Structure formats: structure tokens, C-alpha cells
Amino acid sequence: MTDSKYFTTTKKGEIFELKAELNSDKKEKKKEAVKKVIASMTVGKDVSALFPDVVNCMQTDNLELKKLVYLYLMNYAKSQPDMAIMAVNTFVKDCEDPNPLIRALAVRTMGCIRVDKITEYLCEPLRKCLKDEDPYVRKTAAVCVAKLHDINAQLVEDQGFLDTLKDLISDSNPMVVANAVAALSEIAESHPNSNLLDLNPQTINKLLTALNECTEWGQIFILDCLANYMPRDDRESQSICERVTPRLSHANSAVVLSAVKVLMKFMEMLPKDLDYYGTLLKKLAPPLVTLLSAEPELQYVALRNINLIVQKRPEILKHEMKVFFVKYNDPIYVKLEKLDIMIRLASQANIAQVLAELKEYATEVDVDFVRKAVRAIGRCAIKVEQSAERCVSTLLDLIQTKVNYVVQEAIVVIKDIFRKYPNKYESVIATLCENLDSLDEPEARAAMIWIVGEYAERIDNADELLESFLEGFHDESTQVQLQLLTAIVKLFLKKPTETQELVQQVLSLATQDSDNPDLRDRGYIYWRLLSTDPVAAKEVVLAEKPLISEETDLIEPTLLEELICHIGTLASVYHKPPSAFVEGSRGVQHKRIPARAGSGESAESSDVGQSGPSEAPPAVIPSQGDLLGDLLNLDLAPPTATVPSVQPSMQMGAMDLLGGGLDSLMGDDSDTLGGDIGGSPSMGAGLGAAPAAMPASLGAAPAVGGGLGDLFDLGGGVGMPTGSYVAPKTVWLLAMKGKGLEISGTFARRGGIIQMDLTLTNKAMSVMTDFAIQFNRNSFGLAPAGPLQVLTPLSPNQTIDVSLPLSTSGPVMKMEPLNNLQVAVKNNIDVFYFSCQYPLSLLFVEDGKMDRQVFLATWKDIPNENEAHFQIKDIHLNSDVASNKLQGSNIFTIAKRTVEGQDMLYQSVKLTNGIWVLAEMRIQTGNPNYTLSIRCRAPEVCQFVYLCYELVLKN
Amino acid sequence: MIHSLFLVNASGDIFLEKHWKSVVSRSVCDYFFEALERATEPENVPPVISTPHHYLINVLRHRIYFVAVIQSEVPPLFVIEFLHRVVDTFQDYFGVCTEAAIKDNVVVVYELLEEMLDNGFPLATESNILKELIKPPTILRTVVNTITGSTNVGEQLPTGQLSVVPWRRTGVKYTNNEAYFDVIEEIDAIIDKSGSTITAEIQGVIDACVKLTGMPDLTLSFMNPRLLDDVSFHPCVRFKRWEAERILSFIPPDGNFRLLSYHVSSQNLVAIPVYVKHNISFREGSSQGRFELTLGPKQTMGKAVESVLVSSQLPRGVLNANLNPSQGTYTFDPVTKLLSWDVGKINPQKLPSLKGSMSLQAGASKPDENPTINIQLKIQQLAISGLKVNRLDMYGEKYKPFKGIKYMTKAGKFQVRT
């Protein structure tokens, strides 16, 4: 008697028959009928029509029947909410049952019925069950809170279930603790900012105790929760590590990996010279190795995580290279991951072994894997300098096999090796040329053409070789066409006499017969360069290329740190921050590795990662959707209306044109050639050379703006009281959010010109170019008065300071807060949005000194309601020094009165948009607290004016 | 947490679905089917597949794909481990884990899945507890149930569910009290062309079958515990005691369980039991190839090497093989190009060999790839790492149990490159 009979009822009237059976008097028949219904349900048949009949079977003392009915209810309650109410009474009754199994079952099932009306009835039974005497019921109820929260979050908060859940963390039963933690973690995921899991040393202690006694699944929840804790000092960190390490010997791989996460994160805080630190490092290796002997899918997840661990702490697995050797029957996804890790672990000590393995892989059957193995040899050559020669000879061996795809792949990597070690391995070119005819993939053809062009002077028949490619020029892919164009120009510059015809041919092919704008543009550029100034052409085209970087595929440090905090999660499998891809985890808080005590290096890095509470955090604008149209429509050319008069518009036009042209060139290079292929270095160098050649025209703009400002500044220093206060730069855009671009900045008013001082830092692995900036509409119409002057590409780890003059003639829209400014910065990678706040003193104009009579009249004129009072505390200046200081920021003192030892200063300020602000400041001798009364027709500015006072007086 | 589970058979049909939260349409599996189509081999489907709104995590066991659907950030290993547990439970309950077995017991399967996960959180995954909640179907019980109308669902809260030893139920009674331990070691190795070892490691497990009355407390000690520096324990093992004294002390679960698994990777500790002499060659321009293979014992500590099975995936260009084994039988499948040779026992006096020729397609060029030789073998009464159990003691109960320990060495992924 098997259940498969339930599947065979396909005759007509099946539902009708089941209905009759469900209403039968015989218990056994009823049960069989419900089983049939469930069986139909599992294969996706619609049996919802039987709802009332099935629910009628619920009132039974037969537990199996009850469970079956519950299964049915969970599936269909949503489609029949009114009928589902019928079940409520039974649930409520069951929650009072003396058998804990039945109580738990009732509360568990009730939570699964996702019908709003039912949730109301659920609250009371749930409250009781959360305090039930039986831990089995309590632990089930804890999960039920998470279920209810998913259906109706507000209800859970209103009913205070969250607090009850928090109390359960201190429960005496470890299983209850684990489930409470799991439920809270799930709820916290949809409330990123709530302080649900408020971890303190006491709760941590409870969690660690429960960790030893709860089930394997509970251990995972607790460990993942522990990983979010930030220990106070290295001692606490060490004691947590000590109590977590036994988990590394657990049979469940998920427990092991969660424990690894906690240890990897907390060991960051331990001083490196501590004995325990070394012990811990040693303890981490064996469990990771053991994970690799598990089933392939476990291996895959483990390998993705080991990839991160190896990048963060290569020392852990540096002796374990052999476990990553590929077995021929590993699934392909495991093979590729192992290969990647082998390259990361490759060093001078083990390179011989690695190369022998890689060569072995190159004879395997799977083409994708073979290709990757050949590439890996190239990456080893670039990574381990001492082994480059060995790698090259291995590649040559492989080329001799004449296996088509092996040869092509080998040629692509040899080109990279040439770029890393120029003028070292050119002897192999002859061998490469022999295989010219077998190349049929664009990437391999492009690589070969690059090699021929680059070393044209050493290849006797370079012109013939290139000519042979030229014959089918139009059938080639763009990548090959571009490469061929550059290579022939190089050849011409090296051997001008014999190749004139060839170069003319290619230039005309590229410019006249091609529809591809990239190709045409590059063709024209070369043509003009060659025809106007061959010497310059040589400098540009044959310029020395930057060496390619060691490892182009390393994960950026900031991202790596974040991913280390997410070991074992989906994020770690995809190597993306969780915020980037997991739905439902809106606004996940960025986790970071704690700083090591007393270590400067990591203290600095934590500074970057953390938006400290003291400084105003740079609010990154959440999504593009929130932005107004004009911000999205980021255009490089500034609107002419905002061009300040100091810059002749003619020059602007010229600059724009050039900028655009260069842009498109840059664009096509990186797009079609992927940045590291032949043409780009020469073009990159060409661009690099351009500013040097034309400093007068290109560099003029910043010189004008900045120079003028400087002049004024100088004037200010001599004739006027001290200049206005400039706040230190704060970080506005974190490198993490800016794909490696970090922006910090401040605002200054120098000689009547508003300037935004920016520091751009490239923390990514690639060069950044094409910077542009735009502001959203804001309260005072601030807008860039010129383009962002970053002309040279920003190479990795480079920092550049830029001053951007601002005008106040941009579009106006009131912001909240008033001084909020939303900025978009673009570069070749993406567009980034952030917002910052500027001090209002930026907008205080120089002619803000009001006539005394007018002042009196205006003061009276402004209604009393508009007056705001403030206290400025802890200022130890006398009234004269204070008024001098304020005048530097264009707050002018019009009159001073002294009444009963109290100095009263009357001051005026005018904003760029013509709003006047009047102030009365009382200074009592001996009292460091000043009283400030501000009157203005637009009272919302008073608060910000007060902040300016405070800022100026305190600095 | 885990949202839903779909079971997909080898022909790509969903034959069971279970949802623990709201119902997810089975169309979500289309992404899985796409990946399945792209994969060249059934086992090459990537374990984690992302779709616009969900993540699909799958394992392939017994030719069934277990596809779990998750929606929020969940540790993938957690999901995979859970799926393994589901497979183990099915196997435990139905003897086999096949589509037919699952369909035959669909209601029990449903009850089990409901019991194992609540709202996506694991609830009861220990087989001891599950068996108390839902009794495994047996023919006798089915008959009895039909007559008496009783059920196979337990009416009481399982005792193990919340105790400190959740893996053991109370009130266990046996007339014969026995405890058997199997020390099983598998050698994974890659041997290169010239016969030298590239990597070799031992995956060892100690599987136990304990049928003891009451609440016995066992200790197991080893002659050479130093070998075990990389171990994973069953939760019953007291870790502190192991750390301090290198003794396994535990209250065992009832029935079959894996007490411990370990890993020996230090090269000089791994003995290689057999060697292979091979000559597989093709001549350029000829449509014939030579095939010669000889096996011999290497480091076997004087024990016999049995159940030897040699298999190799010959190059695609090979049409047929005409070979002559000195012992045992061989087969060659011309479609899959899989050669397998059932050798049996290796006699050190007369080494087994397989010699002959292979025929290639006429005019085809010499194959590029070198076939890898895969070897399976068994050595009874030997743990090749040298691990030996010293003694087993029982405390807490008065009776004298019958104890037994068995050793066995097997080849795991033992590969010889040619």
C-alpha cells in the first residue's frame, strides 16, 4: 500500500468523490481522503474547492489527521480568507491544550496562515506561548513572531512582541535563545536601522554559553549574530575567539564557515605579535582544507570564500597549495575556482609545481578549462617575476602542441607578458609568427597584431604580415580593425620609407570606408598627427607605455573588508556587497572589520570605512529615482549662462570641443579593447602627452579661476581683517560607494568668489578619467561656474586637489535642510550621487554693511515673531576681536553700545539672494556665553546664521 | 531563510513542491532549467543560481535535483547542509531516495518536510527525533494501521527535542547490547606520468552502530591520537575532553551515526597502496594505438589489495579497443569511450595486466588529450594512516556490551595521469 495510488485518480468527478469521502463518518476514510487531497496539492492540482470539507475535519483528536488538515490550511487559507476564519476557534483551543506538542503545533500553523484577519486572533495565544512553561513551545513561538512580522510588521511592534523576543535571548534554554536570535536577525534585515540586536558584553556572554549547547542550526544563527558585534578591546576579542574556535571542528560545514567568519573578523583586533594570534592562524587552515573534501557544491561555496580569505590573509593557506590541484572529474565550476586560488597562492617557492600542474590541465578535454589554465600561466608570469622565463617557455611548449585554442590563448597571454616585461622575451616572436594563420579569434588576432606593430623593427617582414591582415579589413571585428590601424601607424613611424603606401591604405580604409565612428575618429587623429607633426606623432604613438599592474583582478580593499565580514553568505559567493544584489535587505548596514588596537594603519582604514557620529555623515543619495531630472541629465558642457565673466566664452568653447574629442577616443579605447590590449597603452600615453603639449590652452581655465582667487586672497591678507574661516575637509563620498572614488571637500569664500575645494582620491585599481560635476537645484541657486578641472587621468592611489568656482545663478529650489546640496560626480566608471551641507557664511556678500538708519528701521519693521534667540557658549574673546573675526566672514558690525558692563553689537549680513539678516549680540565681560538675537524676514535662515557665528567665533 | 523546495527528476519535471512561507510559483524553476540546459553534464549545474527575485540553491543526489528557493541573504552552506539532511532522512525512511520512493510516500514526505523546517528555520533534523514524531513506514505498520486505525504520527513531544542530548532518545532497550565501530579511510591521490605522487591525502571516518540500553557514556581512545589534528566531530563528542586528553568521550546516539571524520594530509603519512605501469600511445598517421597497463602492490603493510577496478576515459577519437586482460574482465563502451577493467584481487606473484590495441577513426589525427586512469580498491583490516583504536570503555550502565572494531581502506579519488 503506497501513496502513489493518490496520483491515479484522474477520472471525472474526482472532487465530488473526495467531498463525499471527507464527509464520511468513518475516521479512516476521512484520513485517506485528506491524504488524497494533500497528494493532489503537492503536484500542483487545485483542490481549493474542498476547503470547507477539509476544515471540518480539523476538530479531531487524531494528531495525524490534524496535521494533514493544517498542511492543507497553510496552502489554501490565503485564497479563502473568510473560510479560514472558521479554523480560528480550533487554533485558540489548541493553544490551551495540555500537550505541548499540540500547543506548539497550533501556534506554528497559525503563523503560517497569511491572512490579516487571522493575525488579530493570533496575538493573544502567541503572547501566552512566548511565556509558556515548556521551552519547546517558547522556541516555536519565537519563530512565530518573525512570521507575524512578515505579514504585519506594525502589529508586532504595537503588541510589544519585539521586546518579548529580546527577553528570550536571556532564556535558560539554549534552543530558545538560538531561535530568538534567528527570528530577531530576520526581522532586523527588513529594519536595517532598528537596534533590535543590541549586543553588549552581557548578551554576548549568554550567546556564547548557548552556542555550546544548541543544535547545529542554532549555532549558525548565533555565530552569524556574533559576527555583528564590535568588541571593546583586544582582550574581549581574544576571549570570544577562544570560545568560538571549537566550532571549527564541527561536522556541519555551515557552522565551520560561520565560525571562520567570526574569527577572521575578530582576529583583526588582536595584536600581531601575540602568541595567540599565530595559534589562531594555524587553527584556521585545517578546517578550510577539510571543506574541500566535501561534496562538490559545498566545495564551490567554500572555494569562493577561500578566494576572499586568501586575498585578505594569504599566510593561512600558503602551504596548502596542493589541495587546490584539480581532479579530472571535478565539476567545471569547482575546477575554475580552484584554478583561481592556485594563481593567488602562487609564489616563488611553489611556482614549479604550479606550472607543471597548469601544463597538465592544458591537455584536458574541457575547452573552457583549458583556456583558463593557459591564461593562468600568463597570470603567474606577471605575478611571480622570477618565474616569468619558466612561464614563457611553458607557453612555447604549449604553442608547439598546435591545438588551435591553446595556441590562440597562449598568444593573448604572451602579449600581456610583453607588456609587463618589455624587451625581454622578444626572441619568441618568430615562433608566434609561425602560427599566424591558425588564429581565428578576434582577441588572438588583435594580440598578434599588437605584437607585430610593437616590435615591427625586429620583424623583417612585419609589413607583409600586416598587409596580409589588411586584405580582409572589412570582415574583421572592430577590435582587430582598431589594432591593425594602430599597428600599421607604429610600423610606419618605425620604417617610414617602405610602408608609406600601407599606412595610406589603412587610413583611407579606416576613415572613408568604415561606418564605425570609433575607427574613423582614431583614423582621423592619426592622419592629422602624421600630416601636421610627425615628431609629435612619434611621441604620442610610440610613447613609453605604463607597465600593466600585477594583479588586475584583486578585489578592492574596501570591498574585500566588507566581504570578509560576510563570509559564508550569498554576498561572499558573488563577491558583491550585500546591498548590491539581495532584494529585501534594503539599506543593509555596511559591516566593517574592527581596528587593531594601537595600530596606525588600520586605524586609518577604519576612519575611511566609518562615518563617525561626530562629523556630519555624508548622506549618499539613495537611488537615482529620487533625483530630479536635471541632475540625471548630467552633461559635460556647463550651461553658458553660468559661465562667469572672467572666462572668455571663446576659450570655453574650444576647450569643450577638445575635451569631447578626447573623450570619445578614450571611450572607444576602453570599451572595445578592455583597457589592457595593445591599442590602449599607446592611446593612453597619447592622451597623457596631450596636456603636456598643450598646457596653454587646456590648463588655462583653472589658472584663471584659481589665480584670481589667489590674488584676492592675497589682497585680503594684507588690507582686510583675516579671511573667512574654512572648515577642514570631510569625506563626502566613500570609496565604497564611489566604486573606488573617494571625494572629500569643503567650501570657502575667497575674495567674493565661492569655491568648492575637492580632494579626489582614486582607491580603485583602474585609472579614472572624464570627470564632471553637476548640482541639483538648491536653496540658493549654487551651481558650478565652470567644469571640474581634472584633466590628467587619475591613476590608482593618486590624489588630486581641485577648486571649483561656484556661482549663485543656478536654478532655485528650497531644500531640507536649507543648506543641503546634492551633487552628482561623473567619471568614466559611473555617476555618483552624494549630498553635503555648506556653511551659510558662504553666501554672505562683501557689501553687507547696512546703513545705521536703515538698520534701525528694518529692525523695527521685522515682526517680533521672526526674532530668534541663541546662546553661543564658551567664547573667550572681547567684543572687538569678535567683531573683527566676524567681519572676515562678511558679518559687519554697524554699531556698538555698552550698557551696564554689557557690550551690545548690532550687526548685518546680506545673502547672495538679497536677503538681509540683522543681529544683536550681547557680550558680558567675564561671561564666556554670548547671547545672540537674529531677525530676518525669512526666519528659516536664522538657525544657519547662528551656526555660522558659532563656527567663526570658535575657530 | 529557506522559502520553498522543488524536487526535479532527471527528465526535468518538477514532481514535488513544498513551501514554508508564501507560495512561490514553480515558474521560478525556469531559471534552473536554463542552467540545466547549458550544463554539459548533469553534475555541472552551478550550485547557486541567481534570478531577479530569488536565489536557487540546488544539489544533485540520486539523480534528483533538490532545488531550494531563498529570497533573502541566507548562508548557502546552511541551505546545502539542510538539503543533504533531507536526502539522508528520505534514505533513512524509505531505504532509497528515488522519485518512485518519494511518490510512494508522498504524505510522509510532506509531513517530514513540515517537521524539518518551520518558516524556513530548521526545526527537527535529527533522525532520532523525527522517527519519534513520524514513524517510518513499514509493511507491518501499514497493515496494523489499516486494521486498528492508529497512525504513524507520534502523539507525544519527543524526549530528545529539548534535552541536553538531543541526539539520543530515552528508554532505549536492547536484549543484545552491542557497539560496533568502523574505521574507514579513503585515499585521494593524484599520481603523475612518472609515478611520483603529486598530492595524496586521507579522508577518514569512524562510523558507529551502537545498540546499547539506557544512557551509556562511552570513551574511545587511540594508540596514536597525534594523527588526528584535523577532525570534525558528531555533536555528541565532548570537545574539551578531546582537547585536553585526546580521548573521545560521548553519549552515543541510538543506532547508526558518524562519530568523527578526519583528514590526514601530511604527505609522508599517506602510503600509496598500488602502482601502475602504463603505456598508452598513438602514432602520428596510424589508425592504431597501443595500450598497456600493469598494476602492482606498493605500500600495503602486507595486506591483500582487493576489489580493484580500473577505469579510464579514452580519447574521443578511439573507436574500439581490443585488449587482453591477464585476469578479470574488461568492458569498453564505444559511445562514452569509458574503459573499465574489473581486476579483482592483486596477486603479488602474478601482477595483473591489460594489454592490446586501440583502433582510431581512419584518417583522424592523433588525439590531443591524455586519458586519466581512475582506480578503486579495498584493503580489509587496515587503516592506511596507521590509526588504531586502543580501547573502548562504557560508564553509566551495568551490563557488559559486545564491542567490535573494523578497519578498512578504500581508494577515493585515486587518479593516475598518463
Tab-separated table of N, CA, C and O in Angstrom, chain A residues 32-72:
chain	number	residue	atom	x	y	z
A	32	GLU	N	-7.932	8.992	4.778
A	32	GLU	CA	-7.488	8.622	3.434
A	32	GLU	C	-7.846	9.725	2.434
A	32	GLU	O	-7.054	10.083	1.569
A	33	ALA	N	-9.038	10.291	2.616
A	33	ALA	CA	-9.487	11.342	1.705
A	33	ALA	C	-8.589	12.563	1.823
A	33	ALA	O	-8.170	13.151	0.819
A	34	VAL	N	-8.257	12.949	3.071
A	34	VAL	CA	-7.392	14.116	3.252
A	34	VAL	C	-6.027	13.836	2.628
A	34	VAL	O	-5.425	14.715	1.999
A	35	LYS	N	-5.552	12.615	2.768
A	35	LYS	CA	-4.261	12.270	2.171
A	35	LYS	C	-4.307	12.445	0.660
A	35	LYS	O	-3.364	12.949	0.056
A	36	LYS	N	-5.422	12.029	0.077
A	36	LYS	CA	-5.559	12.178	-1.372
A	36	LYS	C	-5.517	13.664	-1.748
A	36	LYS	O	-4.898	14.056	-2.729
A	37	VAL	N	-6.198	14.460	-0.935
A	37	VAL	CA	-6.234	15.905	-1.209
A	37	VAL	C	-4.820	16.479	-1.157
A	37	VAL	O	-4.397	17.236	-2.033
A	38	ILE	N	-4.079	16.075	-0.108
A	38	ILE	CA	-2.711	16.598	0.048
A	38	ILE	C	-1.847	16.165	-1.143
A	38	ILE	O	-1.064	16.956	-1.684
A	39	ALA	N	-2.009	14.896	-1.548
A	39	ALA	CA	-1.213	14.398	-2.660
A	39	ALA	C	-1.492	15.213	-3.917
A	39	ALA	O	-0.569	15.596	-4.645
A	40	SER	N	-2.760	15.538	-4.164
A	40	SER	CA	-3.098	16.350	-5.334
A	40	SER	C	-2.448	17.722	-5.215
A	40	SER	O	-1.939	18.285	-6.187
A	41	MET	N	-2.459	18.240	-3.999
A	41	MET	CA	-1.903	19.573	-3.767
A	41	MET	C	-0.415	19.600	-4.091
A	41	MET	O	0.079	20.543	-4.699
A	42	THR	N	0.316	18.557	-3.685
A	42	THR	CA	1.775	18.580	-3.870
A	42	THR	C	2.169	18.607	-5.335
A	42	THR	O	3.238	19.072	-5.675
A	43	VAL	N	1.322	18.066	-6.201
A	43	VAL	CA	1.696	18.094	-7.599
A	43	VAL	C	1.087	19.286	-8.312
A	43	VAL	O	1.135	19.389	-9.522
A	44	GLY	N	0.511	20.206	-7.517
A	44	GLY	CA	0.054	21.455	-8.097
A	44	GLY	C	-1.383	21.444	-8.595
A	44	GLY	O	-1.817	22.377	-9.245
A	45	LYS	N	-2.160	20.407	-8.272
A	45	LYS	CA	-3.572	20.416	-8.677
A	45	LYS	C	-4.339	21.347	-7.751
A	45	LYS	O	-4.035	21.451	-6.569
A	46	ASP	N	-5.374	21.979	-8.295
A	46	ASP	CA	-6.162	22.905	-7.485
A	46	ASP	C	-7.272	22.135	-6.763
A	46	ASP	O	-8.219	21.659	-7.369
A	47	VAL	N	-7.129	22.031	-5.446
A	47	VAL	CA	-8.170	21.356	-4.672
A	47	VAL	C	-8.790	22.327	-3.683
A	47	VAL	O	-9.304	21.934	-2.644
A	48	SER	N	-8.740	23.626	-4.025
A	48	SER	CA	-9.234	24.626	-3.073
A	48	SER	C	-10.748	24.528	-2.896
A	48	SER	O	-11.291	24.989	-1.894
A	49	ALA	N	-11.427	23.914	-3.858
A	49	ALA	CA	-12.880	23.822	-3.754
A	49	ALA	C	-13.313	22.997	-2.547
A	49	ALA	O	-14.445	23.107	-2.083
A	50	LEU	N	-12.394	22.195	-2.037
A	50	LEU	CA	-12.749	21.314	-0.921
A	50	LEU	C	-12.554	21.972	0.439
A	50	LEU	O	-12.665	21.318	1.467
A	51	PHE	N	-12.244	23.270	0.423
A	51	PHE	CA	-11.843	23.955	1.658
A	51	PHE	C	-12.770	23.686	2.846
A	51	PHE	O	-12.316	23.203	3.898
A	52	PRO	N	-14.077	23.978	2.713
A	52	PRO	CA	-14.928	23.780	3.910
A	52	PRO	C	-14.944	22.336	4.389
A	52	PRO	O	-14.941	22.095	5.604
A	53	ASP	N	-14.895	21.404	3.461
A	53	ASP	CA	-14.956	19.999	3.869
A	53	ASP	C	-13.710	19.583	4.624
A	53	ASP	O	-13.781	18.858	5.608
A	54	VAL	N	-12.565	20.073	4.156
A	54	VAL	CA	-11.321	19.707	4.839
A	54	VAL	C	-11.277	20.357	6.216
A	54	VAL	O	-10.930	19.715	7.210
A	55	VAL	N	-11.662	21.627	6.287
A	55	VAL	CA	-11.608	22.320	7.571
A	55	VAL	C	-12.515	21.631	8.590
A	55	VAL	O	-12.211	21.593	9.780
A	56	ASN	N	-13.591	21.079	8.111
A	56	ASN	CA	-14.489	20.362	9.018
A	56	ASN	C	-13.805	19.186	9.708
A	56	ASN	O	-14.236	18.754	10.775
A	57	CYS	N	-12.791	18.647	9.085
A	57	CYS	CA	-12.090	17.508	9.674
A	57	CYS	C	-11.113	17.919	10.765
A	57	CYS	O	-10.472	17.078	11.388
A	58	MET	N	-10.949	19.219	10.972
A	58	MET	CA	-9.905	19.709	11.865
A	58	MET	C	-10.146	19.333	13.324
A	58	MET	O	-9.223	19.059	14.079
A	59	GLN	N	-11.408	19.373	13.709
A	59	GLN	CA	-11.748	19.068	15.100
A	59	GLN	C	-11.626	17.569	15.329
A	59	GLN	O	-12.589	16.846	15.217
A	60	THR	N	-10.438	17.134	15.651
A	60	THR	CA	-10.245	15.706	15.820
A	60	THR	C	-9.173	15.464	16.862
A	60	THR	O	-8.335	16.332	17.113
A	61	ASP	N	-9.226	14.322	17.484
A	61	ASP	CA	-8.151	14.015	18.436
A	61	ASP	C	-7.075	13.184	17.761
A	61	ASP	O	-6.111	12.771	18.384
A	62	ASN	N	-7.215	12.943	16.481
A	62	ASN	CA	-6.194	12.201	15.752
A	62	ASN	C	-5.140	13.174	15.252
A	62	ASN	O	-5.405	14.030	14.396
A	63	LEU	N	-3.939	13.065	15.792
A	63	LEU	CA	-2.915	14.058	15.505
A	63	LEU	C	-2.516	14.067	14.032
A	63	LEU	O	-2.286	15.119	13.449
A	64	GLU	N	-2.454	12.878	13.440
A	64	GLU	CA	-2.034	12.849	12.041
A	64	GLU	C	-3.049	13.575	11.169
A	64	GLU	O	-2.689	14.391	10.317
A	65	LEU	N	-4.319	13.320	11.422
A	65	LEU	CA	-5.359	13.978	10.647
A	65	LEU	C	-5.268	15.490	10.831
A	65	LEU	O	-5.357	16.267	9.889
A	66	LYS	N	-5.056	15.874	12.088
A	66	LYS	CA	-4.956	17.297	12.395
A	66	LYS	C	-3.806	17.920	11.604
A	66	LYS	O	-3.935	18.977	11.000
A	67	LYS	N	-2.668	17.249	11.609
A	67	LYS	CA	-1.504	17.793	10.904
A	67	LYS	C	-1.777	17.912	9.411
A	67	LYS	O	-1.365	18.879	8.770
A	68	LEU	N	-2.456	16.920	8.877
A	68	LEU	CA	-2.753	16.942	7.440
A	68	LEU	C	-3.666	18.114	7.103
A	68	LEU	O	-3.460	18.824	6.117
A	69	VAL	N	-4.655	18.323	7.950
A	69	VAL	CA	-5.562	19.445	7.704
A	69	VAL	C	-4.794	20.760	7.786
A	69	VAL	O	-5.003	21.672	6.986
A	70	TYR	N	-3.887	20.844	8.743
A	70	TYR	CA	-3.071	22.055	8.881
A	70	TYR	C	-2.265	22.313	7.612
A	70	TYR	O	-2.146	23.448	7.147
A	71	LEU	N	-1.689	21.232	7.070
A	71	LEU	CA	-0.910	21.377	5.839
A	71	LEU	C	-1.768	21.996	4.738
A	71	LEU	O	-1.335	22.882	4.010
A	72	TYR	N	-3.004	21.496	4.667
A	72	TYR	CA	-3.928	21.983	3.654
A	72	TYR	C	-4.246	23.457	3.895
A	72	TYR	O	-4.210	24.287	2.983
